[in-house]
């Protein structure tokens, strides 16, 4: 009696722990249930007549996968479609523009030394770029569709100089698109003032970010491998103490031009590390960090479709799935009570524990729940019911042969053991095949079904047995007619 109560107490402790896990840990819902964003990306070949190969597509997918992980979006999925497209799903992400901006960048990082004799040209272009930036800030601040440069509120010496330098008439209108074009033109001319690069992002081993000492801006930190560190020291040594700048160029745009102090004239900047400062805020520094850590894309990528999926559809699907699950469980419960009586009641409790354990494992791992995943869970309930039916049928067979109730229960569990193991093992093989060979939703289905098979083994062979033995410790319940109709029992058991 004490032993049965001890096992029963242990089972209750497991149930309480599972219940607390379900309350404390959040559940991960997939794109079809929680909503989010879906981006379709097209990988473009460098030569129009040359198709994208499978190796190139796989290489692009690997880089994008690292970038997506860097974004911190949990349970995202990236799948190939056809020969040159990828579909990225970001559950819970309702603003896909940030992801699109990061994923679409080629992230070709170059370190270049400024060409000799270009100091004045560089200073002039940098001044123009600052002026364009100031105008953009004013434009953004006033939220006007068109910025009239002749408007007195925008009159300033910088704007006047820019108008003259860029040959913009005083009564002309300019909008943000034109400002972007002007800025790109200035950036292109700045990049042309640098020598060809012999140090690129391929020598990077890590990238990070940190807040600068003035606490108003951020900088991106870089660490090179041995070869990259040597190249960086050589590069910085060649321009240290001169009027030439070190250009840090990303995707053909100069994001930072830094001077190298005279103290580095002997050996350059050694140690294999560097920082990029360019008036980054926390978000832009994070974006650049993610791009650099993810690596450079071997081929350009174009975002051809961005789709935002609302959570409304998911809520409706969850509601219908819940109704279907509860209806199925209710019908199964009636069946078990009618055919197996007290044993059926025990099976209902065991199945309730089974469902609770499943949900707790989903929260603990965590498992992303999608509609196919929920289908896998419901199917696994069928496996759990089947295990209980196998046990109880063996118990009824033993009672019909005239065995005592306790002996019939023990024999029923031992005889059903091999059948339960075989059935669950074959299902588990199917789950493993689906998980490793399947993609996307198929993996989710296989994962939830596989977890359910494992837990079903535990609940059928442990929980059901503990509960049955606990109930059998009470004399009033220890009657064979609680398991089988009296007309099916031998006379000595009635």
GROMACS .gro file of C-alpha atoms in nm:
model
  494
    1UNK     CA    1   0.000   0.000   0.000
    2UNK     CA    2   0.277   0.244   0.102
    3UNK     CA    3   0.474   0.156  -0.211
    4UNK     CA    4   0.176   0.225  -0.437
    5UNK     CA    5   0.115   0.557  -0.267
    6UNK     CA    6   0.481   0.648  -0.313
    7UNK     CA    7   0.465   0.585  -0.688
    8UNK     CA    8   0.138   0.775  -0.703
    9UNK     CA    9   0.296   1.071  -0.521
   10UNK     CA   10   0.587   1.070  -0.766
   11UNK     CA   11   0.343   1.072  -1.055
   12UNK     CA   12   0.157   1.367  -0.902
   13UNK     CA   13   0.488   1.552  -0.863
   14UNK     CA   14   0.557   1.503  -1.235
   15UNK     CA   15   0.210   1.630  -1.321
   16UNK     CA   16   0.250   1.940  -1.104
   17UNK     CA   17   0.594   2.009  -1.256
   18UNK     CA   18   0.454   1.977  -1.607
   19UNK     CA   19   0.168   2.209  -1.518
   20UNK     CA   20   0.408   2.473  -1.383
   21UNK     CA   21   0.622   2.446  -1.697
   22UNK     CA   22   0.315   2.511  -1.911
   23UNK     CA   23   0.236   2.822  -1.706
   24UNK     CA   24   0.587   2.965  -1.680
   25UNK     CA   25   0.729   2.899  -2.028
   26UNK     CA   26   0.589   3.068  -2.339
   27UNK     CA   27   0.483   2.858  -2.635
   28UNK     CA   28   0.635   2.906  -2.977
   29UNK     CA   29   0.368   2.937  -3.243
   30UNK     CA   30   0.446   2.905  -3.611
   31UNK     CA   31   0.373   3.152  -3.889
   32UNK     CA   32   0.037   2.990  -3.967
   33UNK     CA   33  -0.081   3.033  -3.606
   34UNK     CA   34   0.089   3.349  -3.481
   35UNK     CA   35   0.120   3.548  -3.802
   36UNK     CA   36   0.438   3.715  -3.915
   37UNK     CA   37   0.622   3.791  -4.236
   38UNK     CA   38   0.712   3.592  -4.541
   39UNK     CA   39   0.980   3.710  -4.781
   40UNK     CA   40   1.051   3.562  -5.123
   41UNK     CA   41   1.407   3.618  -5.239
   42UNK     CA   42   1.549   3.564  -5.585
   43UNK     CA   43   1.915   3.473  -5.623
   44UNK     CA   44   2.055   3.648  -5.929
   45UNK     CA   45   2.335   3.516  -6.143
   46UNK     CA   46   2.637   3.734  -6.217
   47UNK     CA   47   2.600   3.655  -6.587
   48UNK     CA   48   2.247   3.677  -6.733
   49UNK     CA   49   2.308   3.376  -6.957
   50UNK     CA   50   2.440   3.159  -6.674
   51UNK     CA   51   2.182   2.996  -6.443
   52UNK     CA   52   2.229   2.976  -6.068
   53UNK     CA   53   2.375   2.639  -5.973
   54UNK     CA   54   2.253   2.431  -5.680
   55UNK     CA   55   2.585   2.483  -5.499
   56UNK     CA   56   2.553   2.861  -5.534
   57UNK     CA   57   2.193   2.850  -5.411
   58UNK     CA   58   2.300   2.643  -5.112
   59UNK     CA   59   2.585   2.885  -5.036
   60UNK     CA   60   2.346   3.182  -5.043
   61UNK     CA   61   2.103   2.993  -4.820
   62UNK     CA   62   2.381   2.926  -4.567
   63UNK     CA   63   2.477   3.293  -4.548
   64UNK     CA   64   2.116   3.407  -4.521
   65UNK     CA   65   2.051   3.147  -4.253
   66UNK     CA   66   2.336   3.290  -4.043
   67UNK     CA   67   2.202   3.642  -4.090
   68UNK     CA   68   1.851   3.537  -3.991
   69UNK     CA   69   1.987   3.375  -3.677
   70UNK     CA   70   2.169   3.699  -3.605
   71UNK     CA   71   1.843   3.889  -3.622
   72UNK     CA   72   1.725   3.697  -3.318
   73UNK     CA   73   1.395   3.595  -3.479
   74UNK     CA   74   1.307   3.265  -3.316
   75UNK     CA   75   1.193   2.963  -3.514
   76UNK     CA   76   1.234   3.118  -3.856
   77UNK     CA   77   1.250   2.895  -4.159
   78UNK     CA   78   1.434   2.936  -4.489
   79UNK     CA   79   1.349   2.705  -4.776
   80UNK     CA   80   1.447   2.681  -5.141
   81UNK     CA   81   1.185   2.704  -5.414
   82UNK     CA   82   1.274   2.607  -5.768
   83UNK     CA   83   1.625   2.672  -5.890
   84UNK     CA   84   1.685   3.028  -5.779
   85UNK     CA   85   1.438   3.135  -5.510
   86UNK     CA   86   1.425   3.118  -5.134
   87UNK     CA   87   1.129   3.169  -4.902
   88UNK     CA   88   1.196   3.306  -4.557
   89UNK     CA   89   0.929   3.290  -4.286
   90UNK     CA   90   0.962   3.504  -3.975
   91UNK     CA   91   0.693   3.415  -3.718
   92UNK     CA   92   0.585   3.711  -3.506
   93UNK     CA   93   0.767   3.966  -3.724
   94UNK     CA   94   0.511   4.224  -3.838
   95UNK     CA   95   0.766   4.468  -3.984
   96UNK     CA   96   0.965   4.278  -4.245
   97UNK     CA   97   1.140   4.589  -4.383
   98UNK     CA   98   1.428   4.554  -4.136
   99UNK     CA   99   1.488   4.191  -4.227
  100UNK     CA  100   1.464   4.272  -4.596
  101UNK     CA  101   1.720   4.550  -4.558
  102UNK     CA  102   1.968   4.319  -4.386
  103UNK     CA  103   1.913   4.013  -4.601
  104UNK     CA  104   1.932   4.196  -4.930
  105UNK     CA  105   2.277   4.341  -4.864
  106UNK     CA  106   2.567   4.170  -5.035
  107UNK     CA  107   2.789   4.270  -4.739
  108UNK     CA  108   3.111   4.287  -4.938
  109UNK     CA  109   3.342   4.458  -4.689
  110UNK     CA  110   3.665   4.617  -4.813
  111UNK     CA  111   3.944   4.813  -4.647
  112UNK     CA  112   4.117   5.052  -4.885
  113UNK     CA  113   4.387   5.317  -4.862
  114UNK     CA  114   4.320   5.661  -5.007
  115UNK     CA  115   4.506   5.743  -5.325
  116UNK     CA  116   4.791   5.996  -5.286
  117UNK     CA  117   4.715   6.355  -5.385
  118UNK     CA  118   4.338   6.332  -5.337
  119UNK     CA  119   4.311   6.517  -5.005
  120UNK     CA  120   4.126   6.823  -5.139
  121UNK     CA  121   3.888   6.618  -5.352
  122UNK     CA  122   3.810   6.396  -5.053
  123UNK     CA  123   3.740   6.692  -4.824
  124UNK     CA  124   3.515   6.850  -5.086
  125UNK     CA  125   3.310   6.534  -5.137
  126UNK     CA  126   3.285   6.473  -4.763
  127UNK     CA  127   3.151   6.826  -4.720
  128UNK     CA  128   2.891   6.767  -4.992
  129UNK     CA  129   2.788   6.442  -4.831
  130UNK     CA  130   2.737   6.611  -4.495
  131UNK     CA  131   2.528   6.878  -4.663
  132UNK     CA  132   2.306   6.618  -4.826
  133UNK     CA  133   2.273   6.447  -4.488
  134UNK     CA  134   2.167   6.774  -4.325
  135UNK     CA  135   1.907   6.837  -4.592
  136UNK     CA  136   1.776   6.484  -4.551
  137UNK     CA  137   1.739   6.541  -4.177
  138UNK     CA  138   1.550   6.866  -4.239
  139UNK     CA  139   1.339   6.692  -4.498
  140UNK     CA  140   1.256   6.410  -4.258
  141UNK     CA  141   1.185   6.653  -3.978
  142UNK     CA  142   0.934   6.856  -4.176
  143UNK     CA  143   0.772   6.548  -4.335
  144UNK     CA  144   0.706   6.733  -4.657
  145UNK     CA  145   0.654   6.546  -4.979
  146UNK     CA  146   0.859   6.806  -5.160
  147UNK     CA  147   1.134   7.017  -5.021
  148UNK     CA  148   1.152   7.357  -5.183
  149UNK     CA  149   1.510   7.471  -5.167
  150UNK     CA  150   1.396   7.825  -5.233
  151UNK     CA  151   1.192   7.814  -4.911
  152UNK     CA  152   1.343   8.062  -4.670
  153UNK     CA  153   1.307   7.819  -4.380
  154UNK     CA  154   1.567   7.601  -4.545
  155UNK     CA  155   1.805   7.873  -4.644
  156UNK     CA  156   2.149   7.815  -4.509
  157UNK     CA  157   2.503   7.848  -4.625
  158UNK     CA  158   2.542   7.471  -4.656
  159UNK     CA  159   2.239   7.437  -4.880
  160UNK     CA  160   2.349   7.728  -5.090
  161UNK     CA  161   2.692   7.573  -5.137
  162UNK     CA  162   2.539   7.240  -5.225
  163UNK     CA  163   2.307   7.395  -5.480
  164UNK     CA  164   2.602   7.558  -5.648
  165UNK     CA  165   2.822   7.251  -5.632
  166UNK     CA  166   2.556   7.019  -5.768
  167UNK     CA  167   2.423   7.271  -6.017
  168UNK     CA  168   2.075   7.285  -5.863
  169UNK     CA  169   1.878   7.597  -5.953
  170UNK     CA  170   1.747   7.808  -5.670
  171UNK     CA  171   1.382   7.764  -5.763
  172UNK     CA  172   1.397   7.389  -5.819
  173UNK     CA  173   1.222   7.129  -5.610
  174UNK     CA  174   1.393   6.827  -5.467
  175UNK     CA  175   1.255   6.519  -5.296
  176UNK     CA  176   1.401   6.233  -5.091
  177UNK     CA  177   1.454   6.014  -5.397
  178UNK     CA  178   1.662   6.283  -5.564
  179UNK     CA  179   1.859   6.332  -5.244
  180UNK     CA  180   1.935   5.957  -5.237
  181UNK     CA  181   2.055   5.971  -5.597
  182UNK     CA  182   2.279   6.267  -5.518
  183UNK     CA  183   2.418   6.091  -5.214
  184UNK     CA  184   2.493   5.779  -5.418
  185UNK     CA  185   2.672   5.986  -5.678
  186UNK     CA  186   2.887   6.147  -5.409
  187UNK     CA  187   2.955   5.805  -5.250
  188UNK     CA  188   3.064   5.662  -5.584
  189UNK     CA  189   3.308   5.948  -5.633
  190UNK     CA  190   3.445   5.902  -5.280
  191UNK     CA  191   3.502   5.529  -5.340
  192UNK     CA  192   3.693   5.611  -5.659
  193UNK     CA  193   3.943   5.807  -5.449
  194UNK     CA  194   4.059   5.484  -5.281
  195UNK     CA  195   4.308   5.228  -5.409
  196UNK     CA  196   4.201   4.870  -5.489
  197UNK     CA  197   4.147   4.652  -5.185
  198UNK     CA  198   4.360   4.360  -5.072
  199UNK     CA  199   4.181   4.317  -4.736
  200UNK     CA  200   3.815   4.210  -4.738
  201UNK     CA  201   3.557   4.067  -4.505
  202UNK     CA  202   3.665   3.715  -4.597
  203UNK     CA  203   3.945   3.754  -4.342
  204UNK     CA  204   3.700   3.834  -4.062
  205UNK     CA  205   3.652   3.585  -3.779
  206UNK     CA  206   3.401   3.783  -3.573
  207UNK     CA  207   3.212   4.112  -3.552
  208UNK     CA  208   3.045   4.290  -3.262
  209UNK     CA  209   2.922   4.630  -3.154
  210UNK     CA  210   2.971   4.862  -2.862
  211UNK     CA  211   2.867   5.208  -2.754
  212UNK     CA  212   3.124   5.480  -2.798
  213UNK     CA  213   3.254   5.675  -2.503
  214UNK     CA  214   3.037   5.978  -2.576
  215UNK     CA  215   2.734   5.744  -2.538
  216UNK     CA  216   2.563   5.906  -2.835
  217UNK     CA  217   2.670   5.668  -3.108
  218UNK     CA  218   2.781   5.313  -3.163
  219UNK     CA  219   3.073   5.147  -3.336
  220UNK     CA  220   3.120   4.806  -3.489
  221UNK     CA  221   3.417   4.599  -3.377
  222UNK     CA  222   3.602   4.354  -3.604
  223UNK     CA  223   3.847   4.071  -3.542
  224UNK     CA  224   4.061   3.931  -3.823
  225UNK     CA  225   4.233   3.599  -3.862
  226UNK     CA  226   4.614   3.588  -3.866
  227UNK     CA  227   4.640   3.663  -4.236
  228UNK     CA  228   4.385   3.943  -4.213
  229UNK     CA  229   4.559   4.093  -3.908
  230UNK     CA  230   4.888   4.104  -4.099
  231UNK     CA  231   4.721   4.268  -4.399
  232UNK     CA  232   4.549   4.524  -4.175
  233UNK     CA  233   4.880   4.613  -4.004
  234UNK     CA  234   5.048   4.653  -4.341
  235UNK     CA  235   4.763   4.866  -4.475
  236UNK     CA  236   4.749   5.100  -4.176
  237UNK     CA  237   5.129   5.128  -4.167
  238UNK     CA  238   5.131   5.252  -4.529
  239UNK     CA  239   4.907   5.552  -4.450
  240UNK     CA  240   4.993   5.623  -4.083
  241UNK     CA  241   5.075   5.988  -4.012
  242UNK     CA  242   4.987   6.099  -4.367
  243UNK     CA  243   4.689   6.291  -4.504
  244UNK     CA  244   4.556   5.970  -4.661
  245UNK     CA  245   4.254   5.803  -4.502
  246UNK     CA  246   4.157   5.442  -4.446
  247UNK     CA  247   3.830   5.374  -4.623
  248UNK     CA  248   3.591   5.108  -4.498
  249UNK     CA  249   3.363   5.025  -4.787
  250UNK     CA  250   3.054   4.807  -4.771
  251UNK     CA  251   2.878   4.704  -5.091
  252UNK     CA  252   3.046   4.986  -5.283
  253UNK     CA  253   2.953   5.252  -5.028
  254UNK     CA  254   3.210   5.417  -4.807
  255UNK     CA  255   3.068   5.389  -4.456
  256UNK     CA  256   3.370   5.527  -4.276
  257UNK     CA  257   3.691   5.713  -4.355
  258UNK     CA  258   3.940   5.715  -4.072
  259UNK     CA  259   4.283   5.866  -4.027
  260UNK     CA  260   4.565   5.654  -3.887
  261UNK     CA  261   4.784   5.824  -3.626
  262UNK     CA  262   5.158   5.874  -3.664
  263UNK     CA  263   5.225   5.640  -3.370
  264UNK     CA  264   5.135   5.348  -3.600
  265UNK     CA  265   5.397   5.443  -3.858
  266UNK     CA  266   5.644   5.178  -3.742
  267UNK     CA  267   5.430   4.863  -3.737
  268UNK     CA  268   5.077   4.973  -3.825
  269UNK     CA  269   4.773   4.876  -3.616
  270UNK     CA  270   4.853   4.527  -3.495
  271UNK     CA  271   4.654   4.278  -3.293
  272UNK     CA  272   4.409   4.181  -3.567
  273UNK     CA  273   4.121   4.400  -3.454
  274UNK     CA  274   3.958   4.718  -3.579
  275UNK     CA  275   3.651   4.933  -3.526
  276UNK     CA  276   3.413   5.097  -3.771
  277UNK     CA  277   3.263   5.425  -3.659
  278UNK     CA  278   3.021   5.612  -3.876
  279UNK     CA  279   2.754   5.771  -3.658
  280UNK     CA  280   2.581   5.438  -3.605
  281UNK     CA  281   2.287   5.411  -3.372
  282UNK     CA  282   2.211   5.088  -3.188
  283UNK     CA  283   1.994   4.949  -3.469
  284UNK     CA  284   2.222   5.035  -3.761
  285UNK     CA  285   2.527   4.900  -3.572
  286UNK     CA  286   2.332   4.580  -3.506
  287UNK     CA  287   2.239   4.548  -3.873
  288UNK     CA  288   2.600   4.585  -3.986
  289UNK     CA  289   2.717   4.340  -3.720
  290UNK     CA  290   2.463   4.083  -3.840
  291UNK     CA  291   2.565   4.130  -4.204
  292UNK     CA  292   2.934   4.091  -4.127
  293UNK     CA  293   2.892   3.795  -3.896
  294UNK     CA  294   2.669   3.625  -4.153
  295UNK     CA  295   2.933   3.671  -4.420
  296UNK     CA  296   2.917   3.802  -4.773
  297UNK     CA  297   2.660   3.675  -5.016
  298UNK     CA  298   2.828   3.492  -5.305
  299UNK     CA  299   2.557   3.620  -5.540
  300UNK     CA  300   2.327   3.923  -5.525
  301UNK     CA  301   1.980   3.868  -5.383
  302UNK     CA  302   1.664   4.054  -5.478
  303UNK     CA  303   1.356   4.072  -5.256
  304UNK     CA  304   1.071   4.002  -5.498
  305UNK     CA  305   0.784   3.967  -5.250
  306UNK     CA  306   0.718   4.068  -4.890
  307UNK     CA  307   0.400   3.938  -4.732
  308UNK     CA  308   0.273   4.010  -4.384
  309UNK     CA  309   0.040   3.749  -4.236
  310UNK     CA  310  -0.189   3.861  -3.956
  311UNK     CA  311  -0.257   3.648  -3.648
  312UNK     CA  312  -0.635   3.643  -3.711
  313UNK     CA  313  -0.619   3.334  -3.930
  314UNK     CA  314  -0.402   3.163  -3.671
  315UNK     CA  315  -0.648   3.234  -3.390
  316UNK     CA  316  -0.931   3.084  -3.593
  317UNK     CA  317  -0.720   2.778  -3.675
  318UNK     CA  318  -0.629   2.734  -3.309
  319UNK     CA  319  -0.995   2.757  -3.208
  320UNK     CA  320  -1.104   2.497  -3.463
  321UNK     CA  321  -0.814   2.267  -3.379
  322UNK     CA  322  -0.898   2.294  -3.010
  323UNK     CA  323  -1.262   2.209  -3.074
  324UNK     CA  324  -1.159   1.912  -3.290
  325UNK     CA  325  -0.915   1.787  -3.027
  326UNK     CA  326  -1.158   1.817  -2.738
  327UNK     CA  327  -1.437   1.654  -2.940
  328UNK     CA  328  -1.211   1.364  -3.030
  329UNK     CA  329  -1.097   1.323  -2.671
  330UNK     CA  330  -1.456   1.332  -2.548
  331UNK     CA  331  -1.564   1.057  -2.787
  332UNK     CA  332  -1.260   0.847  -2.700
  333UNK     CA  333  -1.334   0.892  -2.330
  334UNK     CA  334  -1.692   0.767  -2.377
  335UNK     CA  335  -1.564   0.466  -2.572
  336UNK     CA  336  -1.309   0.378  -2.303
  337UNK     CA  337  -1.564   0.409  -2.022
  338UNK     CA  338  -1.821   0.194  -2.201
  339UNK     CA  339  -1.585  -0.086  -2.304
  340UNK     CA  340  -1.333  -0.089  -2.020
  341UNK     CA  341  -1.519   0.059  -1.721
  342UNK     CA  342  -1.278   0.135  -1.436
  343UNK     CA  343  -0.980   0.067  -1.661
  344UNK     CA  344  -1.125   0.313  -1.910
  345UNK     CA  345  -1.151   0.576  -1.637
  346UNK     CA  346  -0.786   0.515  -1.552
  347UNK     CA  347  -0.696   0.548  -1.921
  348UNK     CA  348  -0.873   0.885  -1.938
  349UNK     CA  349  -0.666   1.014  -1.645
  350UNK     CA  350  -0.349   0.872  -1.802
  351UNK     CA  351  -0.431   1.035  -2.136
  352UNK     CA  352  -0.490   1.367  -1.960
  353UNK     CA  353  -0.147   1.336  -1.803
  354UNK     CA  354  -0.011   1.238  -2.143
  355UNK     CA  355  -0.149   1.556  -2.302
  356UNK     CA  356  -0.010   1.769  -2.019
  357UNK     CA  357   0.337   1.609  -2.050
  358UNK     CA  358   0.334   1.670  -2.426
  359UNK     CA  359   0.249   2.038  -2.390
  360UNK     CA  360   0.515   2.078  -2.120
  361UNK     CA  361   0.780   1.925  -2.347
  362UNK     CA  362   0.674   2.159  -2.630
  363UNK     CA  363   0.730   2.457  -2.400
  364UNK     CA  364   1.055   2.321  -2.257
  365UNK     CA  365   1.242   2.233  -2.580
  366UNK     CA  366   1.082   2.457  -2.728
  367UNK     CA  367   0.879   2.319  -3.020
  368UNK     CA  368   0.721   2.557  -3.270
  369UNK     CA  369   0.357   2.464  -3.301
  370UNK     CA  370   0.204   2.478  -3.645
  371UNK     CA  371  -0.117   2.325  -3.776
  372UNK     CA  372   0.069   2.013  -3.902
  373UNK     CA  373   0.238   1.998  -3.562
  374UNK     CA  374  -0.098   2.001  -3.386
  375UNK     CA  375  -0.210   1.724  -3.624
  376UNK     CA  376   0.094   1.522  -3.518
  377UNK     CA  377  -0.001   1.572  -3.153
  378UNK     CA  378  -0.359   1.460  -3.210
  379UNK     CA  379  -0.237   1.155  -3.402
  380UNK     CA  380  -0.004   1.067  -3.115
  381UNK     CA  381  -0.305   1.068  -2.880
  382UNK     CA  382  -0.440   0.787  -3.096
  383UNK     CA  383  -0.115   0.597  -3.038
  384UNK     CA  384  -0.151   0.648  -2.663
  385UNK     CA  385  -0.511   0.525  -2.670
  386UNK     CA  386  -0.408   0.222  -2.873
  387UNK     CA  387  -0.144   0.127  -2.613
  388UNK     CA  388  -0.405   0.137  -2.336
  389UNK     CA  389  -0.648  -0.070  -2.542
  390UNK     CA  390  -0.382  -0.338  -2.598
  391UNK     CA  391  -0.320  -0.360  -2.224
  392UNK     CA  392  -0.684  -0.369  -2.122
  393UNK     CA  393  -0.776  -0.633  -2.382
  394UNK     CA  394  -0.504  -0.859  -2.242
  395UNK     CA  395  -0.640  -0.796  -1.891
  396UNK     CA  396  -0.990  -0.891  -2.003
  397UNK     CA  397  -0.857  -1.206  -2.171
  398UNK     CA  398  -0.691  -1.311  -1.847
  399UNK     CA  399  -1.008  -1.245  -1.647
  400UNK     CA  400  -1.209  -1.456  -1.891
  401UNK     CA  401  -0.960  -1.740  -1.834
  402UNK     CA  402  -1.035  -1.725  -1.461
  403UNK     CA  403  -0.723  -1.549  -1.335
  404UNK     CA  404  -0.750  -1.322  -1.035
  405UNK     CA  405  -0.780  -0.948  -1.092
  406UNK     CA  406  -0.432  -0.851  -0.971
  407UNK     CA  407  -0.269  -1.136  -1.162
  408UNK     CA  408  -0.468  -1.044  -1.476
  409UNK     CA  409  -0.347  -0.684  -1.456
  410UNK     CA  410   0.017  -0.792  -1.421
  411UNK     CA  411  -0.014  -1.044  -1.704
  412UNK     CA  412  -0.197  -0.793  -1.921
  413UNK     CA  413   0.086  -0.541  -1.897
  414UNK     CA  414   0.356  -0.801  -1.962
  415UNK     CA  415   0.177  -0.955  -2.263
  416UNK     CA  416   0.098  -0.618  -2.422
  417UNK     CA  417   0.452  -0.489  -2.371
  418UNK     CA  418   0.606  -0.631  -2.689
  419UNK     CA  419   0.312  -0.521  -2.907
  420UNK     CA  420   0.328  -0.167  -2.767
  421UNK     CA  421   0.704  -0.147  -2.819
  422UNK     CA  422   0.680  -0.277  -3.177
  423UNK     CA  423   0.398  -0.039  -3.271
  424UNK     CA  424   0.568   0.266  -3.121
  425UNK     CA  425   0.908   0.174  -3.260
  426UNK     CA  426   0.783   0.148  -3.619
  427UNK     CA  427   0.603   0.481  -3.583
  428UNK     CA  428   0.919   0.634  -3.444
  429UNK     CA  429   1.117   0.516  -3.749
  430UNK     CA  430   0.864   0.693  -3.973
  431UNK     CA  431   0.896   1.010  -3.763
  432UNK     CA  432   1.275   1.009  -3.789
  433UNK     CA  433   1.258   0.963  -4.166
  434UNK     CA  434   1.008   1.246  -4.205
  435UNK     CA  435   1.211   1.476  -3.980
  436UNK     CA  436   1.544   1.427  -4.153
  437UNK     CA  437   1.420   1.400  -4.511
  438UNK     CA  438   1.124   1.636  -4.493
  439UNK     CA  439   1.116   2.014  -4.483
  440UNK     CA  440   0.915   2.285  -4.313
  441UNK     CA  441   0.576   2.174  -4.188
  442UNK     CA  442   0.659   1.805  -4.244
  443UNK     CA  443   0.938   1.838  -3.988
  444UNK     CA  444   0.696   1.995  -3.741
  445UNK     CA  445   0.450   1.710  -3.790
  446UNK     CA  446   0.725   1.450  -3.743
  447UNK     CA  447   0.861   1.627  -3.433
  448UNK     CA  448   0.533   1.644  -3.244
  449UNK     CA  449   0.437   1.288  -3.344
  450UNK     CA  450   0.780   1.156  -3.239
  451UNK     CA  451   0.764   1.333  -2.902
  452UNK     CA  452   0.414   1.195  -2.853
  453UNK     CA  453   0.532   0.840  -2.926
  454UNK     CA  454   0.803   0.864  -2.660
  455UNK     CA  455   0.564   1.006  -2.400
  456UNK     CA  456   0.297   0.753  -2.493
  457UNK     CA  457   0.537   0.473  -2.404
  458UNK     CA  458   0.592   0.632  -2.064
  459UNK     CA  459   0.228   0.699  -1.985
  460UNK     CA  460   0.101   0.360  -2.111
  461UNK     CA  461   0.361   0.149  -1.933
  462UNK     CA  462   0.414   0.365  -1.623
  463UNK     CA  463   0.131   0.609  -1.555
  464UNK     CA  464  -0.148   0.366  -1.637
  465UNK     CA  465   0.014   0.093  -1.427
  466UNK     CA  466   0.072   0.324  -1.129
  467UNK     CA  467  -0.284   0.452  -1.142
  468UNK     CA  468  -0.433   0.103  -1.174
  469UNK     CA  469  -0.231  -0.032  -0.885
  470UNK     CA  470  -0.319   0.273  -0.675
  471UNK     CA  471  -0.689   0.215  -0.734
  472UNK     CA  472  -0.650  -0.158  -0.666
  473UNK     CA  473  -0.511  -0.078  -0.322
  474UNK     CA  474  -0.871   0.008  -0.224
  475UNK     CA  475  -1.076  -0.303  -0.158
  476UNK     CA  476  -1.405  -0.152  -0.277
  477UNK     CA  477  -1.259  -0.104  -0.627
  478UNK     CA  478  -1.088  -0.443  -0.643
  479UNK     CA  479  -1.368  -0.625  -0.825
  480UNK     CA  480  -1.345  -0.800  -1.163
  481UNK     CA  481  -1.686  -0.664  -1.267
  482UNK     CA  482  -1.531  -0.316  -1.266
  483UNK     CA  483  -1.334  -0.432  -1.573
  484UNK     CA  484  -1.560  -0.673  -1.758
  485UNK     CA  485  -1.933  -0.756  -1.759
  486UNK     CA  486  -2.029  -1.036  -1.523
  487UNK     CA  487  -2.170  -1.252  -1.805
  488UNK     CA  488  -1.818  -1.277  -1.951
  489UNK     CA  489  -1.656  -1.386  -1.623
  490UNK     CA  490  -1.613  -1.745  -1.500
  491UNK     CA  491  -1.844  -1.826  -1.211
  492UNK     CA  492  -1.564  -1.834  -0.949
  493UNK     CA  493  -1.488  -1.463  -1.008
  494UNK     CA  494  -1.844  -1.336  -0.972
   0.00000   0.00000   0.00000
